[in-house]
Structure formats: structure tokens, C-alpha cells
């Protein structure tokens, strides 16, 4: 029986599904991001020319990796003949001889894990790791990443070029760290995925509060990481992202304005994502090897299981925030705990916790802290003080939807 003969649409679909997996292995085999990217494109060009005539090979991923690798070697050999002293002379000698064992899916999947850890190496800042991860692991275009990060494409491109040069010049290894280094390095990877998701779920600035492409990519990477490295905290992060994302459709109205939690239509919440997220939280907590992401996921699970804000177990949420505060002491976590206490015990109890936090410093430039204080003052009927805090929050906010929400609150007080 002859193999199926795919059309261009089928090959394009394969590129979308498997392109970055092929790319990750080509990076390992060729030792260069740029060579691997060119080899990937050449491999798919060859597939588009040959497969409609000859049929799709039994293992298309292995075929594409081999085709890309051999075309890269041919190209380097031609460069060496034309320019004997070029870098190609040394580079080709570093490429492993012989065909790699490409039939084992596990080996190819490990390459994607290596690529994630390389892009999130501790020597990079968060911004460089995010840009490199979105470009090399996710395959997003430079223009798309620049738009999401509110940067000029040239600025973003330079950031990526510098990061690649650092990998090459510093000899950053393309590998998953060993057991002794894994906790620290894994934490870095999880932080980058968390930051990518947060920018998609609640943009730090700009006109759009939500950037679904970014949050979707973070969830896709978290799924991949959980499959390849099923540590409890990896699953905890995936649970957190799924539970947060489940509320996305209800977080803004038709005009793109922010809808606070207590006013959200919970029928719009994604029940499938909630079920999946909640199923991940329990085992992660029971393992005893969980961290801050699993605790945040547990808090999100309590919200997800409540029919309304009034029926939410705020005491349990306050307790979970207390556990999170012990694990990860920070003013922001303390602020979130204070808000949960206010919901459980009343706004006066919450304000008694918020005011010392504001006076202690660390939250003075955090617009959500001023907004939280304003809301507690509003609920207590201290409207003039609430107005001052809302105005401070408005002055610090850079997100259009959040600014419109704060302006509505101020208008309500004026009325």
C-alpha cells in the first residue's frame, strides 16, 4: 500500500504542529539557532516538493530532521570550499557524524526540554528569557512578540540576537541540568512561563487587558513541561494557569472593560479547564513537594468551586494565603491575604492589615495596592479617603482597561 500523498495544506499543518519539535533537535545536532532555523525551513521546502509525488514517510518528523541536518551539512561544506578560513570550517567538524537515532520519540522530546532550559538559563534576565522562549520554543514571530511586549520589533530582535550570541560565546550548554542543579533551574523555567502567562492574562500596559495568544502559549509550554518533567510544582503551575485562564471570557465585557470577580458571569467560566486544573492540584499538594505555584492553584481552585463571591470560602483562601506568605514572604502576598481577610471578616479587618503594609513601604508604586485600599475604604463609607486612593491608583496604572475601571469607581463616588 503506497504512503499517503499530502497536499500543501497538510504539510503546513504538520509545520504548525511539529515544526518546533524538529527545530529543537536540529539545534542540538547543528549547535546553532540560526543554522537550525534555516535547516528547518529547507527541510519543509524539500517535503513540499517531494511528498506530494512520493508520499509522506512513515516517520515524517525523523525525515524532516534528517533532511534539515544533511542540507545544513551540504551548505557548510560549500561555504568551506568557497571560504576556507570561514567559521564554517570549524562548525562542520562539530556536527556529529552518522544518522542519529531519530525513531525514538522520547529522544526528540528531550530536545524540546533542553531548548526550554537553554532559553531560561540563569545568566539571562527575565525579558531576554521570555523573548527567547517565545521565539525559539514557541515559534512566534519577532513582530508578534514585540507587539505583545509593547516593544519596537527592532528592539525585540536585538534582544534575541544578543541572547543567542551569549549562548554561543559563553558556551551555555544545551542540556537539562542534573539533579543537583534542577531545583534552581526548574524554578527559573517556571517563573518565565508564569510571567509569559501573566502578560497574556492581565497585560501590564497598553490598550488590551487580555492577550490570549501569550496565555495560550504559556499553557502549551506548561503542558509540554509537565509531560516531559512531571514534577509536582510543574503540575501545580499548569493547574494555576488553567484555573486562571478558565475565567478569561468573563473578565471583560463587550467593550473590553474590566469586570471585577464579584460581577463576573460564572456561566462563562470554562468548566473543562476548571476540572482539569482541580484534578492537578490535589496530587501536587499531597506530594508534599509543592511550592508557591501549587498553593496559588489551590486558591484558584477554591474560587472555581464557589457558585458566587458571597458563597466563596474566604476563610480557607485567607489560610492558603497565610501558607503562601510563609513560603514566599512578600508585600504583594500579604496584600492578597489582607483582601481575603476583608472578605471573610469585613472591610475593617482587612484595612487594619492593609494600612501597615502601605506604611511599611514596598507597595507605594503598586497601583493594585492603592486600589485595594480604596475599595475597603469605599465599603466602609469613607468616600473622600477612598477617592484619594483611587486617584493614586489611577495615576500609577498603565493599563487602559484598569484605568477605565478606576475612573468608573471615581465617578460613582462623585455621584
PDB file of C-alpha atoms in Angstrom, residues 145-400:
ATOM      1  CA  UNK A 145       6.358  39.060  20.363  1.00  0.00           C
ATOM      2  CA  UNK A 146       7.239  42.746  20.020  1.00  0.00           C
ATOM      3  CA  UNK A 147       3.548  43.643  19.770  1.00  0.00           C
ATOM      4  CA  UNK A 148       2.707  41.575  22.857  1.00  0.00           C
ATOM      5  CA  UNK A 149       5.591  43.051  24.858  1.00  0.00           C
ATOM      6  CA  UNK A 150       4.917  46.611  23.618  1.00  0.00           C
ATOM      7  CA  UNK A 151       8.389  46.906  22.106  1.00  0.00           C
ATOM      8  CA  UNK A 152       9.629  48.011  18.711  1.00  0.00           C
ATOM      9  CA  UNK A 153      10.358  44.944  16.542  1.00  0.00           C
ATOM     10  CA  UNK A 154      13.963  46.117  16.093  1.00  0.00           C
ATOM     11  CA  UNK A 155      14.434  46.347  19.867  1.00  0.00           C
ATOM     12  CA  UNK A 156      12.993  42.878  20.372  1.00  0.00           C
ATOM     13  CA  UNK A 157      15.104  41.447  17.544  1.00  0.00           C
ATOM     14  CA  UNK A 158      18.274  42.918  19.071  1.00  0.00           C
ATOM     15  CA  UNK A 159      17.370  41.384  22.433  1.00  0.00           C
ATOM     16  CA  UNK A 160      17.028  37.950  20.839  1.00  0.00           C
ATOM     17  CA  UNK A 161      20.240  38.315  18.821  1.00  0.00           C
ATOM     18  CA  UNK A 162      22.180  39.276  21.970  1.00  0.00           C
ATOM     19  CA  UNK A 163      20.772  36.287  23.863  1.00  0.00           C
ATOM     20  CA  UNK A 164      21.764  33.882  21.070  1.00  0.00           C
ATOM     21  CA  UNK A 165      25.245  35.408  20.944  1.00  0.00           C
ATOM     22  CA  UNK A 166      25.579  34.913  24.686  1.00  0.00           C
ATOM     23  CA  UNK A 167      24.630  31.240  24.351  1.00  0.00           C
ATOM     24  CA  UNK A 168      27.305  30.828  21.682  1.00  0.00           C
ATOM     25  CA  UNK A 169      30.081  32.928  23.226  1.00  0.00           C
ATOM     26  CA  UNK A 170      29.609  31.804  26.824  1.00  0.00           C
ATOM     27  CA  UNK A 171      29.226  28.171  25.822  1.00  0.00           C
ATOM     28  CA  UNK A 172      25.894  27.847  27.622  1.00  0.00           C
ATOM     29  CA  UNK A 173      25.158  24.100  27.498  1.00  0.00           C
ATOM     30  CA  UNK A 174      22.182  22.799  25.578  1.00  0.00           C
ATOM     31  CA  UNK A 175      21.020  20.370  28.239  1.00  0.00           C
ATOM     32  CA  UNK A 176      18.663  19.625  31.078  1.00  0.00           C
ATOM     33  CA  UNK A 177      20.565  20.295  34.331  1.00  0.00           C
ATOM     34  CA  UNK A 178      21.482  17.358  36.539  1.00  0.00           C
ATOM     35  CA  UNK A 179      19.633  16.546  39.745  1.00  0.00           C
ATOM     36  CA  UNK A 180      21.759  18.848  41.922  1.00  0.00           C
ATOM     37  CA  UNK A 181      21.004  21.906  39.731  1.00  0.00           C
ATOM     38  CA  UNK A 182      17.433  21.056  38.761  1.00  0.00           C
ATOM     39  CA  UNK A 183      15.517  22.749  41.628  1.00  0.00           C
ATOM     40  CA  UNK A 184      17.101  26.157  40.970  1.00  0.00           C
ATOM     41  CA  UNK A 185      16.992  25.865  37.184  1.00  0.00           C
ATOM     42  CA  UNK A 186      13.437  24.495  37.128  1.00  0.00           C
ATOM     43  CA  UNK A 187      12.304  27.403  39.265  1.00  0.00           C
ATOM     44  CA  UNK A 188      13.679  29.767  36.632  1.00  0.00           C
ATOM     45  CA  UNK A 189      11.781  27.981  33.849  1.00  0.00           C
ATOM     46  CA  UNK A 190       8.528  28.043  35.816  1.00  0.00           C
ATOM     47  CA  UNK A 191       8.973  31.740  36.563  1.00  0.00           C
ATOM     48  CA  UNK A 192       9.410  32.564  32.870  1.00  0.00           C
ATOM     49  CA  UNK A 193       6.275  30.602  31.942  1.00  0.00           C
ATOM     50  CA  UNK A 194       4.373  32.325  34.767  1.00  0.00           C
ATOM     51  CA  UNK A 195       5.478  35.777  33.557  1.00  0.00           C
ATOM     52  CA  UNK A 196       4.538  34.957  29.945  1.00  0.00           C
ATOM     53  CA  UNK A 197       1.088  33.831  31.106  1.00  0.00           C
ATOM     54  CA  UNK A 198       0.555  36.874  33.323  1.00  0.00           C
ATOM     55  CA  UNK A 199       1.335  39.257  30.481  1.00  0.00           C
ATOM     56  CA  UNK A 200      -1.301  37.460  28.397  1.00  0.00           C
ATOM     57  CA  UNK A 201      -3.851  37.167  31.197  1.00  0.00           C
ATOM     58  CA  UNK A 202      -3.538  40.709  32.533  1.00  0.00           C
ATOM     59  CA  UNK A 203      -1.302  42.898  30.404  1.00  0.00           C
ATOM     60  CA  UNK A 204       0.925  45.273  32.348  1.00  0.00           C
ATOM     61  CA  UNK A 205       0.209  48.145  29.942  1.00  0.00           C
ATOM     62  CA  UNK A 206      -1.437  49.013  26.646  1.00  0.00           C
ATOM     63  CA  UNK A 207      -4.988  49.136  25.350  1.00  0.00           C
ATOM     64  CA  UNK A 208      -5.846  45.438  25.642  1.00  0.00           C
ATOM     65  CA  UNK A 209      -6.173  43.794  29.041  1.00  0.00           C
ATOM     66  CA  UNK A 210      -6.061  40.288  27.556  1.00  0.00           C
ATOM     67  CA  UNK A 211      -3.536  38.850  25.106  1.00  0.00           C
ATOM     68  CA  UNK A 212      -4.900  35.321  24.566  1.00  0.00           C
ATOM     69  CA  UNK A 213      -2.040  34.199  22.302  1.00  0.00           C
ATOM     70  CA  UNK A 214       0.501  34.731  25.073  1.00  0.00           C
ATOM     71  CA  UNK A 215      -1.509  32.966  27.778  1.00  0.00           C
ATOM     72  CA  UNK A 216      -2.235  30.085  25.362  1.00  0.00           C
ATOM     73  CA  UNK A 217       1.474  29.689  24.587  1.00  0.00           C
ATOM     74  CA  UNK A 218       2.324  29.629  28.301  1.00  0.00           C
ATOM     75  CA  UNK A 219      -0.264  26.906  28.900  1.00  0.00           C
ATOM     76  CA  UNK A 220       1.033  24.914  25.918  1.00  0.00           C
ATOM     77  CA  UNK A 221       4.588  25.101  27.263  1.00  0.00           C
ATOM     78  CA  UNK A 222       3.444  24.195  30.785  1.00  0.00           C
ATOM     79  CA  UNK A 223       1.666  21.122  29.361  1.00  0.00           C
ATOM     80  CA  UNK A 224       4.815  20.143  27.490  1.00  0.00           C
ATOM     81  CA  UNK A 225       6.940  20.616  30.593  1.00  0.00           C
ATOM     82  CA  UNK A 226       4.506  18.602  32.741  1.00  0.00           C
ATOM     83  CA  UNK A 227       4.602  15.757  30.197  1.00  0.00           C
ATOM     84  CA  UNK A 228       8.393  15.758  29.952  1.00  0.00           C
ATOM     85  CA  UNK A 229       9.177  16.526  33.597  1.00  0.00           C
ATOM     86  CA  UNK A 230       6.203  15.537  35.790  1.00  0.00           C
ATOM     87  CA  UNK A 231       7.349  17.246  38.990  1.00  0.00           C
ATOM     88  CA  UNK A 232       4.577  18.282  41.458  1.00  0.00           C
ATOM     89  CA  UNK A 233       5.330  22.008  41.144  1.00  0.00           C
ATOM     90  CA  UNK A 234       5.277  21.794  37.330  1.00  0.00           C
ATOM     91  CA  UNK A 235       1.798  20.301  37.546  1.00  0.00           C
ATOM     92  CA  UNK A 236       0.915  22.922  40.131  1.00  0.00           C
ATOM     93  CA  UNK A 237       1.881  25.679  37.711  1.00  0.00           C
ATOM     94  CA  UNK A 238      -0.144  24.078  34.908  1.00  0.00           C
ATOM     95  CA  UNK A 239      -3.127  23.857  37.279  1.00  0.00           C
ATOM     96  CA  UNK A 240      -2.756  27.532  38.194  1.00  0.00           C
ATOM     97  CA  UNK A 241      -2.620  28.644  34.564  1.00  0.00           C
ATOM     98  CA  UNK A 242      -5.644  26.542  33.606  1.00  0.00           C
ATOM     99  CA  UNK A 243      -7.717  27.783  36.549  1.00  0.00           C
ATOM    100  CA  UNK A 244      -6.823  31.407  35.910  1.00  0.00           C
ATOM    101  CA  UNK A 245      -7.440  31.097  32.172  1.00  0.00           C
ATOM    102  CA  UNK A 246     -10.828  29.477  32.832  1.00  0.00           C
ATOM    103  CA  UNK A 247     -12.160  32.931  33.831  1.00  0.00           C
ATOM    104  CA  UNK A 248     -10.845  34.804  30.794  1.00  0.00           C
ATOM    105  CA  UNK A 249     -14.137  35.161  28.880  1.00  0.00           C
ATOM    106  CA  UNK A 250     -15.861  36.643  31.931  1.00  0.00           C
ATOM    107  CA  UNK A 251     -13.127  39.143  32.833  1.00  0.00           C
ATOM    108  CA  UNK A 252     -14.043  41.771  30.242  1.00  0.00           C
ATOM    109  CA  UNK A 253     -17.334  42.932  28.756  1.00  0.00           C
ATOM    110  CA  UNK A 254     -18.193  43.509  25.097  1.00  0.00           C
ATOM    111  CA  UNK A 255     -16.451  46.898  25.192  1.00  0.00           C
ATOM    112  CA  UNK A 256     -13.247  45.390  26.591  1.00  0.00           C
ATOM    113  CA  UNK A 257     -13.787  46.889  30.046  1.00  0.00           C
ATOM    114  CA  UNK A 258     -12.701  45.064  33.177  1.00  0.00           C
ATOM    115  CA  UNK A 259     -15.368  43.069  35.053  1.00  0.00           C
ATOM    116  CA  UNK A 260     -14.380  42.508  38.730  1.00  0.00           C
ATOM    117  CA  UNK A 261     -14.640  38.998  40.175  1.00  0.00           C
ATOM    118  CA  UNK A 262     -17.831  39.646  42.140  1.00  0.00           C
ATOM    119  CA  UNK A 263     -19.638  40.842  38.985  1.00  0.00           C
ATOM    120  CA  UNK A 264     -18.472  38.107  36.602  1.00  0.00           C
ATOM    121  CA  UNK A 265     -20.954  35.798  34.895  1.00  0.00           C
ATOM    122  CA  UNK A 266     -19.662  32.450  36.144  1.00  0.00           C
ATOM    123  CA  UNK A 267     -21.542  30.562  33.454  1.00  0.00           C
ATOM    124  CA  UNK A 268     -18.869  31.900  31.091  1.00  0.00           C
ATOM    125  CA  UNK A 269     -16.095  30.193  33.047  1.00  0.00           C
ATOM    126  CA  UNK A 270     -14.504  27.275  31.194  1.00  0.00           C
ATOM    127  CA  UNK A 271     -15.643  24.232  33.156  1.00  0.00           C
ATOM    128  CA  UNK A 272     -13.330  21.811  31.303  1.00  0.00           C
ATOM    129  CA  UNK A 273     -10.279  23.887  32.262  1.00  0.00           C
ATOM    130  CA  UNK A 274     -11.532  24.044  35.868  1.00  0.00           C
ATOM    131  CA  UNK A 275     -11.973  20.274  36.068  1.00  0.00           C
ATOM    132  CA  UNK A 276      -8.526  19.656  34.610  1.00  0.00           C
ATOM    133  CA  UNK A 277      -6.888  22.244  36.858  1.00  0.00           C
ATOM    134  CA  UNK A 278      -8.551  20.961  40.039  1.00  0.00           C
ATOM    135  CA  UNK A 279      -7.535  17.387  39.187  1.00  0.00           C
ATOM    136  CA  UNK A 280      -3.898  18.503  39.081  1.00  0.00           C
ATOM    137  CA  UNK A 281      -3.937  20.450  42.358  1.00  0.00           C
ATOM    138  CA  UNK A 282      -4.775  17.600  44.754  1.00  0.00           C
ATOM    139  CA  UNK A 283      -1.917  15.237  43.852  1.00  0.00           C
ATOM    140  CA  UNK A 284       0.567  18.132  43.771  1.00  0.00           C
ATOM    141  CA  UNK A 285      -0.424  19.147  47.329  1.00  0.00           C
ATOM    142  CA  UNK A 286      -0.405  15.554  48.565  1.00  0.00           C
ATOM    143  CA  UNK A 287       3.131  15.035  47.289  1.00  0.00           C
ATOM    144  CA  UNK A 288       4.498  17.369  49.972  1.00  0.00           C
ATOM    145  CA  UNK A 289       6.984  18.708  47.402  1.00  0.00           C
ATOM    146  CA  UNK A 290       4.933  21.643  46.202  1.00  0.00           C
ATOM    147  CA  UNK A 291       5.775  25.333  46.060  1.00  0.00           C
ATOM    148  CA  UNK A 292       4.145  28.699  45.595  1.00  0.00           C
ATOM    149  CA  UNK A 293       2.504  27.913  42.242  1.00  0.00           C
ATOM    150  CA  UNK A 294       0.651  24.908  43.687  1.00  0.00           C
ATOM    151  CA  UNK A 295      -0.581  26.995  46.623  1.00  0.00           C
ATOM    152  CA  UNK A 296      -1.789  29.695  44.215  1.00  0.00           C
ATOM    153  CA  UNK A 297      -3.522  26.972  42.216  1.00  0.00           C
ATOM    154  CA  UNK A 298      -5.240  25.756  45.396  1.00  0.00           C
ATOM    155  CA  UNK A 299      -6.521  29.303  45.988  1.00  0.00           C
ATOM    156  CA  UNK A 300      -7.785  29.493  42.400  1.00  0.00           C
ATOM    157  CA  UNK A 301      -9.488  26.113  42.862  1.00  0.00           C
ATOM    158  CA  UNK A 302     -11.455  27.451  45.855  1.00  0.00           C
ATOM    159  CA  UNK A 303     -12.655  30.361  43.701  1.00  0.00           C
ATOM    160  CA  UNK A 304     -13.517  27.981  40.861  1.00  0.00           C
ATOM    161  CA  UNK A 305     -15.641  25.775  43.082  1.00  0.00           C
ATOM    162  CA  UNK A 306     -17.761  28.608  44.501  1.00  0.00           C
ATOM    163  CA  UNK A 307     -21.154  29.422  42.933  1.00  0.00           C
ATOM    164  CA  UNK A 308     -20.711  33.125  43.751  1.00  0.00           C
ATOM    165  CA  UNK A 309     -18.429  35.582  45.544  1.00  0.00           C
ATOM    166  CA  UNK A 310     -20.690  35.543  48.591  1.00  0.00           C
ATOM    167  CA  UNK A 311     -20.554  31.731  48.781  1.00  0.00           C
ATOM    168  CA  UNK A 312     -16.773  31.565  48.458  1.00  0.00           C
ATOM    169  CA  UNK A 313     -14.880  30.095  51.418  1.00  0.00           C
ATOM    170  CA  UNK A 314     -12.854  33.228  52.096  1.00  0.00           C
ATOM    171  CA  UNK A 315     -11.521  31.877  55.384  1.00  0.00           C
ATOM    172  CA  UNK A 316      -9.908  28.973  53.529  1.00  0.00           C
ATOM    173  CA  UNK A 317      -8.465  31.381  50.949  1.00  0.00           C
ATOM    174  CA  UNK A 318      -7.041  33.564  53.735  1.00  0.00           C
ATOM    175  CA  UNK A 319      -5.488  30.464  55.295  1.00  0.00           C
ATOM    176  CA  UNK A 320      -3.916  29.420  51.987  1.00  0.00           C
ATOM    177  CA  UNK A 321      -2.522  32.919  51.530  1.00  0.00           C
ATOM    178  CA  UNK A 322      -1.067  32.623  55.030  1.00  0.00           C
ATOM    179  CA  UNK A 323       0.703  29.404  53.991  1.00  0.00           C
ATOM    180  CA  UNK A 324       1.897  31.100  50.805  1.00  0.00           C
ATOM    181  CA  UNK A 325       3.184  34.054  52.822  1.00  0.00           C
ATOM    182  CA  UNK A 326       5.268  31.722  54.989  1.00  0.00           C
ATOM    183  CA  UNK A 327       6.669  30.042  51.893  1.00  0.00           C
ATOM    184  CA  UNK A 328       7.205  33.221  49.887  1.00  0.00           C
ATOM    185  CA  UNK A 329       7.180  36.328  52.111  1.00  0.00           C
ATOM    186  CA  UNK A 330       6.326  39.390  50.027  1.00  0.00           C
ATOM    187  CA  UNK A 331       4.205  42.539  50.406  1.00  0.00           C
ATOM    188  CA  UNK A 332       2.013  41.503  47.449  1.00  0.00           C
ATOM    189  CA  UNK A 333       1.138  38.126  49.007  1.00  0.00           C
ATOM    190  CA  UNK A 334       0.454  39.881  52.320  1.00  0.00           C
ATOM    191  CA  UNK A 335      -1.829  42.308  50.470  1.00  0.00           C
ATOM    192  CA  UNK A 336      -3.765  39.456  48.859  1.00  0.00           C
ATOM    193  CA  UNK A 337      -4.163  37.785  52.242  1.00  0.00           C
ATOM    194  CA  UNK A 338      -5.476  41.068  53.687  1.00  0.00           C
ATOM    195  CA  UNK A 339      -8.094  41.290  50.916  1.00  0.00           C
ATOM    196  CA  UNK A 340      -9.196  37.693  51.656  1.00  0.00           C
ATOM    197  CA  UNK A 341      -9.431  38.523  55.382  1.00  0.00           C
ATOM    198  CA  UNK A 342     -11.576  41.550  54.476  1.00  0.00           C
ATOM    199  CA  UNK A 343     -13.942  39.288  52.527  1.00  0.00           C
ATOM    200  CA  UNK A 344     -14.080  36.776  55.397  1.00  0.00           C
ATOM    201  CA  UNK A 345     -14.250  39.141  58.383  1.00  0.00           C
ATOM    202  CA  UNK A 346     -15.268  42.503  56.957  1.00  0.00           C
ATOM    203  CA  UNK A 347     -13.528  45.513  55.385  1.00  0.00           C
ATOM    204  CA  UNK A 348     -12.391  46.941  58.724  1.00  0.00           C
ATOM    205  CA  UNK A 349     -10.375  43.781  59.486  1.00  0.00           C
ATOM    206  CA  UNK A 350      -8.840  43.942  56.032  1.00  0.00           C
ATOM    207  CA  UNK A 351      -7.988  47.637  56.279  1.00  0.00           C
ATOM    208  CA  UNK A 352      -6.253  47.009  59.625  1.00  0.00           C
ATOM    209  CA  UNK A 353      -3.852  44.749  57.705  1.00  0.00           C
ATOM    210  CA  UNK A 354      -3.526  46.865  54.553  1.00  0.00           C
ATOM    211  CA  UNK A 355      -2.625  50.175  56.182  1.00  0.00           C
ATOM    212  CA  UNK A 356       0.510  48.880  57.994  1.00  0.00           C
ATOM    213  CA  UNK A 357       1.589  47.231  54.735  1.00  0.00           C
ATOM    214  CA  UNK A 358       1.290  50.542  52.903  1.00  0.00           C
ATOM    215  CA  UNK A 359       3.179  52.374  55.628  1.00  0.00           C
ATOM    216  CA  UNK A 360       5.979  49.794  55.696  1.00  0.00           C
ATOM    217  CA  UNK A 361       6.874  50.581  52.097  1.00  0.00           C
ATOM    218  CA  UNK A 362       7.291  48.304  49.103  1.00  0.00           C
ATOM    219  CA  UNK A 363       3.768  48.904  47.816  1.00  0.00           C
ATOM    220  CA  UNK A 364       3.878  52.648  47.246  1.00  0.00           C
ATOM    221  CA  UNK A 365       4.245  52.299  43.454  1.00  0.00           C
ATOM    222  CA  UNK A 366       1.933  49.280  43.178  1.00  0.00           C
ATOM    223  CA  UNK A 367      -1.357  50.553  41.791  1.00  0.00           C
ATOM    224  CA  UNK A 368      -3.330  47.469  42.850  1.00  0.00           C
ATOM    225  CA  UNK A 369      -2.414  48.093  46.499  1.00  0.00           C
ATOM    226  CA  UNK A 370      -3.904  51.591  46.341  1.00  0.00           C
ATOM    227  CA  UNK A 371      -6.950  50.215  44.501  1.00  0.00           C
ATOM    228  CA  UNK A 372      -7.446  47.536  47.183  1.00  0.00           C
ATOM    229  CA  UNK A 373      -7.199  50.116  49.961  1.00  0.00           C
ATOM    230  CA  UNK A 374      -9.621  52.375  48.092  1.00  0.00           C
ATOM    231  CA  UNK A 375     -12.137  49.548  47.773  1.00  0.00           C
ATOM    232  CA  UNK A 376     -12.009  48.814  51.507  1.00  0.00           C
ATOM    233  CA  UNK A 377     -12.461  52.500  52.326  1.00  0.00           C
ATOM    234  CA  UNK A 378     -15.384  52.688  49.869  1.00  0.00           C
ATOM    235  CA  UNK A 379     -17.064  49.703  51.527  1.00  0.00           C
ATOM    236  CA  UNK A 380     -16.633  51.402  54.917  1.00  0.00           C
ATOM    237  CA  UNK A 381     -18.262  54.588  53.599  1.00  0.00           C
ATOM    238  CA  UNK A 382     -15.061  56.654  53.937  1.00  0.00           C
ATOM    239  CA  UNK A 383     -15.562  58.083  50.473  1.00  0.00           C
ATOM    240  CA  UNK A 384     -13.165  61.022  50.475  1.00  0.00           C
ATOM    241  CA  UNK A 385     -10.273  58.793  51.575  1.00  0.00           C
ATOM    242  CA  UNK A 386     -11.358  56.194  49.027  1.00  0.00           C
ATOM    243  CA  UNK A 387     -11.330  58.834  46.317  1.00  0.00           C
ATOM    244  CA  UNK A 388      -7.751  59.815  47.181  1.00  0.00           C
ATOM    245  CA  UNK A 389      -6.587  56.179  46.994  1.00  0.00           C
ATOM    246  CA  UNK A 390      -8.428  55.592  43.696  1.00  0.00           C
ATOM    247  CA  UNK A 391      -6.772  58.691  42.244  1.00  0.00           C
ATOM    248  CA  UNK A 392      -3.357  57.439  43.344  1.00  0.00           C
ATOM    249  CA  UNK A 393      -4.048  54.049  41.767  1.00  0.00           C
ATOM    250  CA  UNK A 394      -5.202  55.731  38.554  1.00  0.00           C
ATOM    251  CA  UNK A 395      -2.013  57.786  38.411  1.00  0.00           C
ATOM    252  CA  UNK A 396       0.107  54.640  38.675  1.00  0.00           C
ATOM    253  CA  UNK A 397      -1.837  52.356  36.306  1.00  0.00           C
ATOM    254  CA  UNK A 398      -0.552  51.909  32.733  1.00  0.00           C
ATOM    255  CA  UNK A 399      -3.292  49.531  31.569  1.00  0.00           C
ATOM    256  CA  UNK A 400      -6.197  51.103  29.676  1.00  0.00           C
TER     257      UNK A 400
END
